[in-house]
PDB file of C-alpha atoms in Angstrom:
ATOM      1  CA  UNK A   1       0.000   0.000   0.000  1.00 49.00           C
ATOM      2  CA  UNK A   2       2.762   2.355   0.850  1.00 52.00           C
ATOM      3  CA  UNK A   3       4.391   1.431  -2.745  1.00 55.00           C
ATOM      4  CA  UNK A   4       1.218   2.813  -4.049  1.00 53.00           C
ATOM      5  CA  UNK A   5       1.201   5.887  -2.550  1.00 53.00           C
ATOM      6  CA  UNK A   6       4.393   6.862  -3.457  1.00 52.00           C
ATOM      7  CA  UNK A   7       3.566   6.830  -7.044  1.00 52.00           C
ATOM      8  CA  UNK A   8       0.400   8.987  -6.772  1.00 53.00           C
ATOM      9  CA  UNK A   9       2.934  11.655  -4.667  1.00 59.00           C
ATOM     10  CA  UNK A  10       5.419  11.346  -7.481  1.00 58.00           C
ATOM     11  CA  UNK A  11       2.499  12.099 -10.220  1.00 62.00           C
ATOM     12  CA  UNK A  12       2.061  15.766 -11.317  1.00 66.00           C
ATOM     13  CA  UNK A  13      -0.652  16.913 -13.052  1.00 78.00           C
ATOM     14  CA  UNK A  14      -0.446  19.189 -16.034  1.00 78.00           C
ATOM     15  CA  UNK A  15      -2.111  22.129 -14.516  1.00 78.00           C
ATOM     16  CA  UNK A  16       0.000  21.964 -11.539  1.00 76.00           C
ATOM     17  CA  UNK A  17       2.587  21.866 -13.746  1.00 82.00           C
ATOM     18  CA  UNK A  18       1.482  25.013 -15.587  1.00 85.00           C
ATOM     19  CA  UNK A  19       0.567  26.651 -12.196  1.00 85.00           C
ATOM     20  CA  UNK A  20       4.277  26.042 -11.366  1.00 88.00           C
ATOM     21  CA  UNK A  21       5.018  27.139 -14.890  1.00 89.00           C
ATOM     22  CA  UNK A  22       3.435  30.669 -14.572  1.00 91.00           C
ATOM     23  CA  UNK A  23       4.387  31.303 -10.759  1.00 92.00           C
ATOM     24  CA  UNK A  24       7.976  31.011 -12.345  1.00 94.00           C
ATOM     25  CA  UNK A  25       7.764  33.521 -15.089  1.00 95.00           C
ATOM     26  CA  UNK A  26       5.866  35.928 -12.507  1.00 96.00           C
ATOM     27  CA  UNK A  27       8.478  35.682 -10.359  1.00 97.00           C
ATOM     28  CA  UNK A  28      11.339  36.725 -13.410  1.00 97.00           C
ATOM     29  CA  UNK A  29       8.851  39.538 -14.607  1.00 97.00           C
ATOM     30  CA  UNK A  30       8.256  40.996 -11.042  1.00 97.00           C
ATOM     31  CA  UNK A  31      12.381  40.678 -10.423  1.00 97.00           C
ATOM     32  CA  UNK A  32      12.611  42.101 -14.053  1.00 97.00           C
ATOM     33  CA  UNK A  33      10.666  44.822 -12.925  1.00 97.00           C
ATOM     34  CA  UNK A  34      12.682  45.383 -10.145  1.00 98.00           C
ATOM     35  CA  UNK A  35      15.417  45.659 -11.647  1.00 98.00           C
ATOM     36  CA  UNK A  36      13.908  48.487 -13.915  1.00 98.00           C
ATOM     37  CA  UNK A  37      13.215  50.552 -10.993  1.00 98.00           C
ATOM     38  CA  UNK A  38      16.156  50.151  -9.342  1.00 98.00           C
ATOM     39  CA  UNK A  39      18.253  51.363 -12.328  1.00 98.00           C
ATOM     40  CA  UNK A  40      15.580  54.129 -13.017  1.00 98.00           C
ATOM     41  CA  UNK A  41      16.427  55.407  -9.474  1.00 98.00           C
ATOM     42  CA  UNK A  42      19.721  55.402  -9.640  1.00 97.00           C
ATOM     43  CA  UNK A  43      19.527  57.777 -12.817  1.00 98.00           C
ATOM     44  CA  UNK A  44      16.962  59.860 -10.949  1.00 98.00           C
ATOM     45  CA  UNK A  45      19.483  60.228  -8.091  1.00 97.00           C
ATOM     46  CA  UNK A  46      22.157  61.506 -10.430  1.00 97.00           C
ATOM     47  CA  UNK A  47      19.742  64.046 -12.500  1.00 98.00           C
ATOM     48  CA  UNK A  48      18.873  65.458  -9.070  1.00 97.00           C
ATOM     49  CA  UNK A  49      22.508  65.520  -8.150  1.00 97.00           C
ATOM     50  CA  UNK A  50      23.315  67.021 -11.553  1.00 97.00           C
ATOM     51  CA  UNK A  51      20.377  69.543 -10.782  1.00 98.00           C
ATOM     52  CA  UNK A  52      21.741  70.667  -7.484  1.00 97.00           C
ATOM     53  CA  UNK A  53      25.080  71.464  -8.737  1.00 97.00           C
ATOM     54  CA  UNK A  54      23.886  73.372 -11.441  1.00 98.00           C
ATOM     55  CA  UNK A  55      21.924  75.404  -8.722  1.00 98.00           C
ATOM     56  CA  UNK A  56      24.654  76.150  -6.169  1.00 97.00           C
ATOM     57  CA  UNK A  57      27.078  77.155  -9.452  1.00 97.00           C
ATOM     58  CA  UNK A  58      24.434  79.373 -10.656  1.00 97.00           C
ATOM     59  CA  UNK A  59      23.700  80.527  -7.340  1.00 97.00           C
ATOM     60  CA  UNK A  60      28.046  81.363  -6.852  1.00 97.00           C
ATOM     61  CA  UNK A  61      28.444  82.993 -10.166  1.00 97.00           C
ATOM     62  CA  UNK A  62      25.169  85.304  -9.172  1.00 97.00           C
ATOM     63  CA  UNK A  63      27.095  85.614  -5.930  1.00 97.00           C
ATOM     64  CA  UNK A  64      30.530  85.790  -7.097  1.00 96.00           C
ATOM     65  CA  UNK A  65      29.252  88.976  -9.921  1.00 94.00           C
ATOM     66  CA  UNK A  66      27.810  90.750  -6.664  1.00 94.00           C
ATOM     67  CA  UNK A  67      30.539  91.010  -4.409  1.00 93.00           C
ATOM     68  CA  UNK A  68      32.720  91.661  -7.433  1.00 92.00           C
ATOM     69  CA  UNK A  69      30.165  94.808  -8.213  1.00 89.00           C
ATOM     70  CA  UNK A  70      30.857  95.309  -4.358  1.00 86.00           C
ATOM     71  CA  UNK A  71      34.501  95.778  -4.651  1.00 87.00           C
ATOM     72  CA  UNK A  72      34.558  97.841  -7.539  1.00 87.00           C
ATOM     73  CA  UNK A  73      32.133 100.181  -6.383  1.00 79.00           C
ATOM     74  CA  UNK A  74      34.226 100.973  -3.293  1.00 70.00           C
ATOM     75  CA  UNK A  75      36.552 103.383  -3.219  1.00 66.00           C
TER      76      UNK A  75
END
C-alpha cells in the first residue's frame, strides 16, 4: 500500500505543472521589474545631483558677480 502511494505523490498533473510554470515567469517579470526601478532610481538620483550642482554654481556665479560689483564700487 505504501508502494502505491508513493507513485500517486510522485504524479504531477499538467495544470500543476502550468501553475508552477506561470508562478515562475511571474516571479522573473516581477524581479525584471525590479530591476527596472532600481536602475531608473539610480539615474533619478544623479539628474537630481546634476540639478543641485547646477543650482549652487548658478547661485556662486550670481554671488561671485555681486561682491565683485561690491569691490569695484568701493573706493
Amino acid at each position: 500500500m505504501t508502494d502505491l502511494r508513493s507513485r500517486h505523490e510522485a504524479f504531477a498533473c499538467a495544470p500543476g505543472l502550468r501553475l508552477e510554470a506561470h508562478e515562475r515567469v511571474s516571479k522573473l517579470q516581477f524581479d525584471a521589474l525590479t530591476d527596472r526601478f532600481e536602475r531608473l532610481e539610480a539615474l533619478i538620483e544623479r539628474l537630481e545631483r546634476r540639478l543641485w550642482l547646477t543650482v549652487y554654481g548658478v547661485a556662486g556665479v550670481i554671488l561671485a558677480d555681486l561682491f565683485q560689483g561690491f569691490l569695484s564700487a568701493a573706493p
